[in-house]
Coordinates of C-alpha atoms in Angstrom, one line a residue:
Chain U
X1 CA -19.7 -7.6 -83.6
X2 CA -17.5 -10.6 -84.2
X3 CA -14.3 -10.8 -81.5
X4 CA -11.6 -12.8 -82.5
X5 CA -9.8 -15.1 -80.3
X6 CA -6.7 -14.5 -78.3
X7 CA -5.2 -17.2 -78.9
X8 CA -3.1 -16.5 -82.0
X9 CA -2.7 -12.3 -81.2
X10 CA 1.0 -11.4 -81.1
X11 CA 2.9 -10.4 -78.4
X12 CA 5.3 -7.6 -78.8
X13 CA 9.0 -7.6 -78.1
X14 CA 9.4 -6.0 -74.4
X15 CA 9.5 -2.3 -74.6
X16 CA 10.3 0.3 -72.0
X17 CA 9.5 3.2 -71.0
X18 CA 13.0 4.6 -69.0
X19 CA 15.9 2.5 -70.6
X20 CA 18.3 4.1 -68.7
X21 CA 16.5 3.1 -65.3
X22 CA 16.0 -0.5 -66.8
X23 CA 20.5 -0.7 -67.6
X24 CA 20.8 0.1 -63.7
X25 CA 18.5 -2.7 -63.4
X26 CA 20.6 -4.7 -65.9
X27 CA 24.0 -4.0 -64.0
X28 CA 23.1 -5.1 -60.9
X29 CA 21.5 -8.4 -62.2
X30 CA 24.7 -8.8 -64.0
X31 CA 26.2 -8.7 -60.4
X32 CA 27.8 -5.0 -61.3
X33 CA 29.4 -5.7 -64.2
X34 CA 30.5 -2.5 -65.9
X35 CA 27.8 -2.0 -68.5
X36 CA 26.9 0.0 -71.6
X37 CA 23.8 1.3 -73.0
X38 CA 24.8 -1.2 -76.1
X39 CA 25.6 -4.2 -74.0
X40 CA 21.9 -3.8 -72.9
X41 CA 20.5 -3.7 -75.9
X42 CA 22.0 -6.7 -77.3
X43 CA 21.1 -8.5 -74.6
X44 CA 17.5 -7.3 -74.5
X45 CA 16.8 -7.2 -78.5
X46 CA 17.3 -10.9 -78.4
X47 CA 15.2 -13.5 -76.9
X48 CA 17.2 -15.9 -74.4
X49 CA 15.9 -17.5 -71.0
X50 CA 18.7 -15.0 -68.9
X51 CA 16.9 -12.1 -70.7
X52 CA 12.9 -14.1 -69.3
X53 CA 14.6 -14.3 -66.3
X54 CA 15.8 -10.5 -66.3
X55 CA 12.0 -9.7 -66.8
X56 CA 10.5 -11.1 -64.2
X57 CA 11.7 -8.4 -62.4
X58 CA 9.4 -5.8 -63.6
X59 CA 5.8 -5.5 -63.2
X60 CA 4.7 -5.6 -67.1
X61 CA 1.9 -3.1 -68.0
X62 CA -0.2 -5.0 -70.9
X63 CA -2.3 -3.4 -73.6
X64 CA -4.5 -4.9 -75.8
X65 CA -4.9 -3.1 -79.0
X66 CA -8.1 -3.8 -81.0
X67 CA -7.4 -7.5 -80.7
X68 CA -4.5 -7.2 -83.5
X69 CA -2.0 -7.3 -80.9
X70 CA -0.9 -7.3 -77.2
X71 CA 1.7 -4.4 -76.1
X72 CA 3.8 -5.3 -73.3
X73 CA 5.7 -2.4 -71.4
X74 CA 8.1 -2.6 -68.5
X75 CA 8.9 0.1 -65.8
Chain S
X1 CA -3.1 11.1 -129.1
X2 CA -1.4 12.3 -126.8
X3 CA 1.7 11.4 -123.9
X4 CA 0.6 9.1 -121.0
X5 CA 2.8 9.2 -117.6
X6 CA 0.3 7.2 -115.4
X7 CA 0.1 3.5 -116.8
X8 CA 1.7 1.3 -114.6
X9 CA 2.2 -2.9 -114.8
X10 CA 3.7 -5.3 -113.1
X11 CA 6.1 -7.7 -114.7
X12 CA 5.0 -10.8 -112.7
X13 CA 1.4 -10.1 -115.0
X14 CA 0.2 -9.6 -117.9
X15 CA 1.8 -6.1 -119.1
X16 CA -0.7 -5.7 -122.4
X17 CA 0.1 -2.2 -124.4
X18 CA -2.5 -0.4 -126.0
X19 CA -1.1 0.4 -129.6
X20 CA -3.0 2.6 -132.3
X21 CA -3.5 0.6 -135.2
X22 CA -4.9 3.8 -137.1
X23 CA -8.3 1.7 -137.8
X24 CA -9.9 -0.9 -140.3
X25 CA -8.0 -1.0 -142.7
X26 CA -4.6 -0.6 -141.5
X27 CA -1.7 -1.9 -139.2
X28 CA 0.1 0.2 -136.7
X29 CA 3.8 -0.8 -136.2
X30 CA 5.2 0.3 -132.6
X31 CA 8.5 0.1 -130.8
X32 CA 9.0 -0.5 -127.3
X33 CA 12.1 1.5 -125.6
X34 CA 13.6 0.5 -122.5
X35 CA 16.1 2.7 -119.8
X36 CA 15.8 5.7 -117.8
X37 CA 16.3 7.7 -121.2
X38 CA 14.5 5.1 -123.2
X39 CA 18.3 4.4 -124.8
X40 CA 17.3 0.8 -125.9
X41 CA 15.0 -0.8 -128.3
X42 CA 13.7 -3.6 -127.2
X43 CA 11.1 -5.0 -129.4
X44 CA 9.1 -3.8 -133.3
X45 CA 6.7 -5.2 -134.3
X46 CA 3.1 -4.7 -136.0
X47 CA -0.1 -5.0 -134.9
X48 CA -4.2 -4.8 -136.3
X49 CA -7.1 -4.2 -134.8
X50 CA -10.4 -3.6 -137.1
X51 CA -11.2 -1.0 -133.6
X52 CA -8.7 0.7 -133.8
X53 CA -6.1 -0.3 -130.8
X54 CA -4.8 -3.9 -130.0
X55 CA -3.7 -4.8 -126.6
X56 CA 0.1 -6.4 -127.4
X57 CA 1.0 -8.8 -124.6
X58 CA 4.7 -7.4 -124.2
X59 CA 5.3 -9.6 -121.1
X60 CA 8.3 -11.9 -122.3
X61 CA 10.3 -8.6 -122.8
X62 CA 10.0 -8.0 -118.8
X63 CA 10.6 -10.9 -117.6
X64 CA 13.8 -10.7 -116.6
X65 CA 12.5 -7.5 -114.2
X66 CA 10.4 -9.9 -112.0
X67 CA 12.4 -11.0 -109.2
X68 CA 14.6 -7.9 -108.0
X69 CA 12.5 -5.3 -106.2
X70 CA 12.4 -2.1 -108.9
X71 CA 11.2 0.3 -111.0
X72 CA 11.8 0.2 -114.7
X73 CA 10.6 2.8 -117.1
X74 CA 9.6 1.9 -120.8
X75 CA 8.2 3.5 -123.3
X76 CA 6.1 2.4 -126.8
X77 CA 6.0 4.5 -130.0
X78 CA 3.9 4.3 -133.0
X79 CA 6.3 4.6 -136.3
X80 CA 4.9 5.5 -139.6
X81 CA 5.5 3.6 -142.6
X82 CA 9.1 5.3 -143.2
X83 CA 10.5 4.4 -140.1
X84 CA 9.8 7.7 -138.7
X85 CA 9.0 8.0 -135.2
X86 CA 5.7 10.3 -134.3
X87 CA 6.4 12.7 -131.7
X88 CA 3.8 14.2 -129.2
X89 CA 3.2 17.6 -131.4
X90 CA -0.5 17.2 -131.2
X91 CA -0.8 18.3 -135.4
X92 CA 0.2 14.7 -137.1
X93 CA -2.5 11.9 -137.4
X94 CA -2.5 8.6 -135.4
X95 CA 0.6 9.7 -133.7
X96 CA 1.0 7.9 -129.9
X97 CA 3.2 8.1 -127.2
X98 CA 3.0 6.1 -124.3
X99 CA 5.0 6.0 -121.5
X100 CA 4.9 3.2 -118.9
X101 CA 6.6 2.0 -116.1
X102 CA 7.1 -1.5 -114.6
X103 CA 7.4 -2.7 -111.5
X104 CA 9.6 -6.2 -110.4
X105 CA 7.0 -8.8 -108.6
X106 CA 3.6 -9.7 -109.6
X107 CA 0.2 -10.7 -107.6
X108 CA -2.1 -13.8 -107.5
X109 CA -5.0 -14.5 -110.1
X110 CA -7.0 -14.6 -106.8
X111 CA -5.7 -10.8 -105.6
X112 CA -6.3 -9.9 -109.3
X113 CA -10.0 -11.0 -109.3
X114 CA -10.4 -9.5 -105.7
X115 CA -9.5 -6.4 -106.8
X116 CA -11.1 -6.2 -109.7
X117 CA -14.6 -7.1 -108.5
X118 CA -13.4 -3.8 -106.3
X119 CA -13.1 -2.1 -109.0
X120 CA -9.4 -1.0 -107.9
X121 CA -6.5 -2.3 -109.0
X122 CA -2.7 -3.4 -106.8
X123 CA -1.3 0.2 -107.1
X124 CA -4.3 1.9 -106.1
X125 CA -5.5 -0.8 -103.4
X126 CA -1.6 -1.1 -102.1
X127 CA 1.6 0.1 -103.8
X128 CA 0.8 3.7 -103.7
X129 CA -2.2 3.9 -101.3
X130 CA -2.1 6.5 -98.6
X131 CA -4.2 4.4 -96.2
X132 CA -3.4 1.3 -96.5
X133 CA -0.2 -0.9 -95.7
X134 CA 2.3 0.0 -98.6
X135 CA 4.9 -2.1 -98.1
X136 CA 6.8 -4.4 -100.2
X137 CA 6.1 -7.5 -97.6
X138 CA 4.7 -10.5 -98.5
X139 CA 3.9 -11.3 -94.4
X140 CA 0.7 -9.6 -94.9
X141 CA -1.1 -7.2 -96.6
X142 CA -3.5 -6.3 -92.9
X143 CA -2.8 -3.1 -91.2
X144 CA -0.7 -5.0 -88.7
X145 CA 2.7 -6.4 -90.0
X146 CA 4.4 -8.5 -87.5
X147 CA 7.8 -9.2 -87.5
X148 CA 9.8 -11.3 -85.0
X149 CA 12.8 -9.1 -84.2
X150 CA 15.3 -11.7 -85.2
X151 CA 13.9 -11.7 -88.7
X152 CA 14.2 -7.9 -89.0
X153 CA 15.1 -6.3 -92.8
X154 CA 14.7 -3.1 -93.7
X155 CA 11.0 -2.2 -95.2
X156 CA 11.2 -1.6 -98.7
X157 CA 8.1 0.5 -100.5
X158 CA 8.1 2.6 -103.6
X159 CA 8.8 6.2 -103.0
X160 CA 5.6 8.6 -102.8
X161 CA 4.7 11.8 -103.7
X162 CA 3.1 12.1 -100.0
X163 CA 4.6 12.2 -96.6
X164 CA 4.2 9.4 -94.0
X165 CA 5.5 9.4 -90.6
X166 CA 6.3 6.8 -88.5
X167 CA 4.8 7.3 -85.2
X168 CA 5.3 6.1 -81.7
X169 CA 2.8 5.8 -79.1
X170 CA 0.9 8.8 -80.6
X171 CA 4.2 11.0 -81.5
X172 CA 5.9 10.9 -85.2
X173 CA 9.1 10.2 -84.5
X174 CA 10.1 10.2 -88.1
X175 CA 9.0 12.2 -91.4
X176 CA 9.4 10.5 -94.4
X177 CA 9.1 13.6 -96.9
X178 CA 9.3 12.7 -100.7
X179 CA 12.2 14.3 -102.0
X180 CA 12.6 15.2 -105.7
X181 CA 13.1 12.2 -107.6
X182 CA 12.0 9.8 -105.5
X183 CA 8.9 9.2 -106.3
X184 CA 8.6 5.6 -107.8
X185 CA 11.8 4.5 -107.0
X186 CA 12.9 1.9 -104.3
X187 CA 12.9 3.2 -100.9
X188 CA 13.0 1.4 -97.4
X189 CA 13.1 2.0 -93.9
X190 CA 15.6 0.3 -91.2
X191 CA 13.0 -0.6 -88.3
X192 CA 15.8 -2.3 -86.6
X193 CA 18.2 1.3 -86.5
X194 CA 14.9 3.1 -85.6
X195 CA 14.5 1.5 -82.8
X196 CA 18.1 1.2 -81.3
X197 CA 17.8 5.0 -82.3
X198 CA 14.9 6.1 -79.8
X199 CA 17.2 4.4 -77.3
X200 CA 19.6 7.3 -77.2
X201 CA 17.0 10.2 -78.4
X202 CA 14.2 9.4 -76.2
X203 CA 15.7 6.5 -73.8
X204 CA 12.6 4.4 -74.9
X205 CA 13.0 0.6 -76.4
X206 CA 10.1 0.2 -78.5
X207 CA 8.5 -2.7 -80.2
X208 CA 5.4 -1.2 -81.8
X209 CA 5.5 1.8 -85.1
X210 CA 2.2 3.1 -86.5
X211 CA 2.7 4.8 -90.1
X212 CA 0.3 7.5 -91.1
X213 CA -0.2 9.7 -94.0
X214 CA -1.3 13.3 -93.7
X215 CA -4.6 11.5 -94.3
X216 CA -4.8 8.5 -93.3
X217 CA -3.6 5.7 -90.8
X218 CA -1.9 2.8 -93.0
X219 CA -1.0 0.4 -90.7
X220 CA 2.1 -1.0 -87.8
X221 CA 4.9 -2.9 -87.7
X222 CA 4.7 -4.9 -84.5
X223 CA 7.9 -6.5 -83.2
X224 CA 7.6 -10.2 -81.2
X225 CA 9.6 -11.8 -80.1
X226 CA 11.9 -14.6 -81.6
X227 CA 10.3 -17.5 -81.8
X228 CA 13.4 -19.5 -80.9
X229 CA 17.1 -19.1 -80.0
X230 CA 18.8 -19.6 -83.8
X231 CA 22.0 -18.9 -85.6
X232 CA 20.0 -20.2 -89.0
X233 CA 18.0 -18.1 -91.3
X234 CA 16.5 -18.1 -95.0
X235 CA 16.1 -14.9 -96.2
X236 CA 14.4 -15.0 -99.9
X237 CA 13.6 -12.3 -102.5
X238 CA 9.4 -12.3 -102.1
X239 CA 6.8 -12.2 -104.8
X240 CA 7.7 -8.1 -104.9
X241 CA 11.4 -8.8 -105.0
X242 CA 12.2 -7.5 -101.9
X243 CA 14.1 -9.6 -99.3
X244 CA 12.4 -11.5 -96.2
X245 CA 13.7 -13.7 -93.6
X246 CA 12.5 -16.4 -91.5
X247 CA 14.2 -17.9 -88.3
X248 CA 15.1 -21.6 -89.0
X249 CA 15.1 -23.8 -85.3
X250 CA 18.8 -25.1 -86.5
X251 CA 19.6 -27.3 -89.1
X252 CA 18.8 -30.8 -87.8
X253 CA 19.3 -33.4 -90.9
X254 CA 21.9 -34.1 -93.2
X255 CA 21.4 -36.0 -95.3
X256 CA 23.2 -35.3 -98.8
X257 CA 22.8 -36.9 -102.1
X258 CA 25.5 -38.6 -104.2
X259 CA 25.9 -38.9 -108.2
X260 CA 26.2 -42.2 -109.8
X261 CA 29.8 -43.3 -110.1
X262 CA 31.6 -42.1 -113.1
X263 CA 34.5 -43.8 -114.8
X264 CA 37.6 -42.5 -116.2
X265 CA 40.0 -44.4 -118.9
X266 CA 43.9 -44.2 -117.5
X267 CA 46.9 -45.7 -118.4
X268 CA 48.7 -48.5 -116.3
X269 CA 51.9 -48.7 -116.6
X270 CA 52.3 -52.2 -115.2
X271 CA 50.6 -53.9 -117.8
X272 CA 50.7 -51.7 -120.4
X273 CA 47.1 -50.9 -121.2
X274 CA 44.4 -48.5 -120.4
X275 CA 42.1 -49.1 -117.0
X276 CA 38.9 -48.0 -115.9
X277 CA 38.8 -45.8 -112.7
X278 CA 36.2 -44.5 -110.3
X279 CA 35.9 -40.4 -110.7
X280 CA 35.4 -38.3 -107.2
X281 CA 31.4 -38.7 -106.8
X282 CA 29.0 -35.2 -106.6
X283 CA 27.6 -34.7 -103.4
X284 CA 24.5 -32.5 -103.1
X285 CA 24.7 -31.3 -99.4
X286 CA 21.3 -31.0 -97.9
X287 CA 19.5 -30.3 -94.4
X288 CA 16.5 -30.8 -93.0
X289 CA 14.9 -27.6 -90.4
X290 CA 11.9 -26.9 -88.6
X291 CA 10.3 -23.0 -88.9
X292 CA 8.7 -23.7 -85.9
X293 CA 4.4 -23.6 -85.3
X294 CA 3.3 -21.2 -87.9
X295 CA -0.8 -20.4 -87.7
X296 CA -2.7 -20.3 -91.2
X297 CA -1.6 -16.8 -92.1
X298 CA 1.7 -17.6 -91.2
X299 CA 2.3 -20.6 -93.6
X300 CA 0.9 -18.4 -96.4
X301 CA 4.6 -16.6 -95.7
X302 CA 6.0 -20.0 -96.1
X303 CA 4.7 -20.8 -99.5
X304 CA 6.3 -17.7 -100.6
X305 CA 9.2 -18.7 -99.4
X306 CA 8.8 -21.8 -101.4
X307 CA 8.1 -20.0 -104.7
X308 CA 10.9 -17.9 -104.4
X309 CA 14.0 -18.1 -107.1
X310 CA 16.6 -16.7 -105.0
X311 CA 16.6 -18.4 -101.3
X312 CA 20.1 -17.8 -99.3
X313 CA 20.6 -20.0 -96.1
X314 CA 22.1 -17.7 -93.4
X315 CA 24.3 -20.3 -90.8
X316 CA 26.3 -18.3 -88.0
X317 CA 26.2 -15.5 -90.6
X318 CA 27.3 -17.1 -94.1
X319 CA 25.2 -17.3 -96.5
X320 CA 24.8 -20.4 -99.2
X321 CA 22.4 -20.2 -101.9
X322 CA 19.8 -22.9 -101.6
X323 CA 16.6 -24.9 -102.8
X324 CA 13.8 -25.2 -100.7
X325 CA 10.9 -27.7 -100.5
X326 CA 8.2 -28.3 -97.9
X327 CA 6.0 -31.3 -96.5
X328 CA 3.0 -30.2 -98.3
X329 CA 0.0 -31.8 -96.3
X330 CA 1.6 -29.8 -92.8
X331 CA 1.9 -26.5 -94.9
X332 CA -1.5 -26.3 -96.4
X333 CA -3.0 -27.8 -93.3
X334 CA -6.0 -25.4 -93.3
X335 CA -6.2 -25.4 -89.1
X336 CA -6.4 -22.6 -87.5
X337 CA -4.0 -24.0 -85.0
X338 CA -0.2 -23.6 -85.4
X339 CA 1.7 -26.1 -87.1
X340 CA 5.0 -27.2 -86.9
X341 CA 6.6 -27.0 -90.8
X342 CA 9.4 -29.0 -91.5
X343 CA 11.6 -27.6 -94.3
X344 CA 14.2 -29.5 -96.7
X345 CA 17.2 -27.3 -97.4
X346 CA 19.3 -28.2 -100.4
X347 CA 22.2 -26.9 -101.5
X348 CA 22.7 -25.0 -105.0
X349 CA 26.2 -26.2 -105.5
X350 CA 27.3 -29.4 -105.4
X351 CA 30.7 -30.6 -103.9
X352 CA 32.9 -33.1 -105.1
X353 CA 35.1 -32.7 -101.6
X354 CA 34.5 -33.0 -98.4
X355 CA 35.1 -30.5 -95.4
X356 CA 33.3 -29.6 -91.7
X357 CA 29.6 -29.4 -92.1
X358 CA 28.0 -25.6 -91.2
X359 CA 26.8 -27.5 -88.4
X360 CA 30.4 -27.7 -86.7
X361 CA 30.5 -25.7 -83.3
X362 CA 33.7 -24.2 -84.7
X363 CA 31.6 -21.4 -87.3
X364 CA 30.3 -20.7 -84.4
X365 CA 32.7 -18.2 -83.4
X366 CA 31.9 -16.4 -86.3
X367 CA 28.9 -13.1 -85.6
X368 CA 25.5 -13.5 -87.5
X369 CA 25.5 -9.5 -86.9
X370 CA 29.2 -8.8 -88.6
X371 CA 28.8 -11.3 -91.6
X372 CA 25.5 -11.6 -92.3
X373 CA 24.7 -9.2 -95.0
X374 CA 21.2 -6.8 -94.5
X375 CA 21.7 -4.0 -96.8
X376 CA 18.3 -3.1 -98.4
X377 CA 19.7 -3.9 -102.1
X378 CA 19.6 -1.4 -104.3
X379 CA 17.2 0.6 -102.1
X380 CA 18.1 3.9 -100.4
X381 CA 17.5 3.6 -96.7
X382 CA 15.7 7.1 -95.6
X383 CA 15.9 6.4 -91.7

C-alpha cells in the first residue's frame, strides 16, 4: 500500500463543535465586548493572527482522514 | 429512424452530428435548430456518405456557448428534396430526428484519450455520475475539493435526475431533490450560506461536507484556511464556464505601459498657421501579484486561470476586467514542492487620465463582502 506524504494534506478551516460555548469564549477574549453570534463568525471565517491567537485557547482535536485531509475541531 | 433525447456534446469539442444521407447514391440535406423550442435555424446544409451517415463537424455554430456555464438544446432534421421537414411518424423512409443538447466548457485532448481508453466518456465519468465528484470546478476532479474559505463561490453542477445530500459528520444536512425541470440545467450550491446556516440550526461551524447519492459517495468539499490576509482576488470563468476565485497576496507592482505619442494638427493664432501638438498618451495600467506557494496540483488551477477569456480583478471589492500572464518556468515547475507564482495583471481598458491607483489606502474603506459581486450567474442556488 503506497501512503502519501503529509506534507502537502490540507488543513481544514477550524470547526466547532458548541459555537455558542466558543462566542462566550470570544466575549471575554474581546475583554466583554457585547457580542453577536455574527460578529463571531466574521471574525472566525477569516484567517487573521487575533483569530491564531483566539485559538490557542482550545485544545484542538485532529483527525486525519484517509490521508486526503486533516480535520481540526475545537471544544 | 427514430427521435434521440440522450446525445450530449460539449461546445469546447468537437460536436460531430450523425446525419442520414439515405445511402450510395444520394445526399441528405439537414437543418440544425437552435432554442428551448428549437425557434431558430441555424445552419442547412448537405451532406454524402457512400455508408449511409456522415458525421458533420457543427462545432463553429457553438462556439459562442463555450465560455458561460450552460445548457443549450439543439436539434438536427433531415429535409427531403421539397424542403419538407420529416417528422418522427415512424411510416416515411430515411426520416431522422435528432435531438441534442450542448453543454458550455470543453475538456483536454489528454482527459479525452483517458477516458476513452476507459471506455466512458466526460458525462458518464463526471457531469452526471452518481459517484463521482460532479462539480463544475476545475480545482480538481479527486473526491476531495479544497477550497480556501476566502475563495468561496457557490458550486455549480448540472441538475440530476437523482438526489444527493450534503452530509456532515455522518448526518445529511441537506437534500438536494431533482425537481421537475431541472434536470440538465445550471444548478449550484452556496457552501459559504451552508455553513453560516448550521451555525444557527445546529450551533456547529463546519469546515468539511461529504456529498452522497442514494448510491454512492461522490466526494467533499474541504474548507482551509486562507492562505493569506488579502483584499485582492481573480475570480475567472473556468474551462466549464463556471466562476472560480483565487486569493491574490496584494498587488505589489505597477508598472503601466504608455502608447507612442500621437500628434494633432491645430491652429495658432499667433502666427497664423497650423502646429503640430502632442495628444494625451494611453496608459495600460498593470500590476504585478504573487498567488502565494501553490503545490503541482495547485498550479494546474493556475493555468486555468491563465486560459481563461473572462478574468475580473476583485480590489477591496471592485472588480476590473483584466489580462493575465504568468512566469512560465515557476508555473510548470514539475516539483512536488510549493512554489511561489508570480502573476502579471493587466488591465483591459486603457486610460488616457490619471487618478489614485486601487492600491490607495482610501478604497479601503470600501467592504469586499458588500461590493464584491458572488451570485452564481445564471444558476439557481438550491441551498
Amino acid at each position: 500500500m503506497i501512503i502519501k506524504p503529509l506534507e502537502n494534506t490540507p488543513v481544514t478551516a477550524p470547526q466547532f463543535n458548541d459555537m455558542n460555548a466558543a462566542l462566550s469564549v470570544y466575549r471575554t477574549f474581546k475583554d466583554n465586548q457585547v457580542l453577536q453570534m455574527s460578529d463571531f463568525y466574521k471574525f472566525i471565517s477569516r484567517s487573521s493572527n487575533e483569530r491564531d491567537e483566539f485559538l490557542q485557547l482550545f485544545t484542538p482535536t485532529v483527525i486525519i482522514r484517509n490521508n486526503l485531509y486533516v480535520k481540526v475541531s475545537y471544544n | 429512424m427514430g427521435t434521440n433525447d440522450a446525445i450530449n456534446y460539449l461546445a469546447g469539442n468537437p460536436v460531430l452530428i450523425p446525419v442520414h444521407t439515405g445511402g450510395l447514391s444520394s445526399t441528405g440535406r439537414f437543418r440544425i435548430y437552435t432554442g428551448d423550442n428549437y425557434a431558430n435555424l441555424v445552419f442547412e446544409g448537405v451532406a454524402f456518405s457512400a455508408s449511409g451517415i456522415a458525421l458533420v463537424d457543427v462545432t463553429e455554430l457553438f462556439e459562442s456557448y463555450r465560455s458561460v456555464a450552460g445548457v443549450y438544446p439543439a436539434k438536427m432534421a433531415t429535409v427531403d428534396t421539397m424542403g419538407q421537414e420529416y417528422v418522427d411518424n415512424g411510416t416515411v423512409n430515411n426520416e431522422y430526428l435528432l435531438k441534442f443538447k450542448v453543454f458550455a466548457g470543453g475538456i483536454s485532448k489528454a482527459l479525452q484519450r483517458k477516458l476513452v481508453a476507459l471506455n466512458t466518456n466526460i458525462f458518464d465519468w463526471k457531469l452526471k455520475s452518481n459517484n463521482s465528484n460532479f462539480f463544475l470546478t476545475t480545482r480538481t476532479n479527486g473526491e476531495s475539493i479544497v477550497i480556501p474559505e476566502n475563495e468561496l463561490l457557490p458550486l455549480y453542477y448540472y441538475g440530476r435526475s437523482a438526489r444527493f445530500y450534503i452530509m456532515v459528520d455522518g448526518f445529511a444536512e441537506f437534500t438536494i431533490d431533482p425537481s421537475v425541470g431541472t434536470t440538465d440545467t445550471l444548478q449550484a450550491v452556496d457552501i459559504a450560506s451552508i455553513r453560516e446556516s448550521l451555525i444557527t440550526s445546529k450551533n456547529k461551524l463546519v469546515s468539511v461536507f461529504d456529498i452522497i447519492t442514494d448510491s454512492s459517495y461522490c466526494c467533499s468539499i474541504v474548507i482551509t484556511d486562507s492562505i493569506f490576509q488579502t483584499e485582492y482576488f481573480l475570480k475567472f470563468r473556468n474551462s466549464w464556464g463556471a466562476w472560480e476565485k483565487i486569493a491574490i497576496d496584494g498587488v505589489v507592482g505597477f508598472t503601466p505601459t504608455f502608447d507612442d505619442v500621437t500628434k494633432v494638427t491645430q491652429w495658432d493664432d499667433v502666427i497664423a498657421d497650423f502646429v503640430s501638438k502632442n495628444k494625451r498618451k494611453k496608459a495600460t495600467n498593470a500590476f504585478s501579484a504573487y498567488v502565494g506557494y501553490k503545490t503541482a496540483s495547485e498550479r494546474l488551477f493556475i493555468i486555468d486561470l491563465l486560459l481563461s477569456d473572462t478574468v475580473v480583478l476583485i480590489a477591496h471589492g471592485l472588480e476590473y476586467e483584466v489580462n493575465i500572464s504568468a512566469e512560465l518556468p515557476t508555473l510548470i515547475n514539475t516539483s512536488s514542492d510549493p512554489v511561489n507564482v508570480s502573476l502579471k495583471i493587466e488591465f483591459i481598458d486603457t486610460e488616457t487620465n490619471f487618478s489614485d491607483l486601487i492600491i490607495d489606502s482610501e478604497y479601503e474603506v470600501l467592504s469586499t463582502t458588500t461590493l464584491e459581486n458572488i451570485t452564481s450567474g445564471t444558476a439557481d442556488i438550491v441551498v
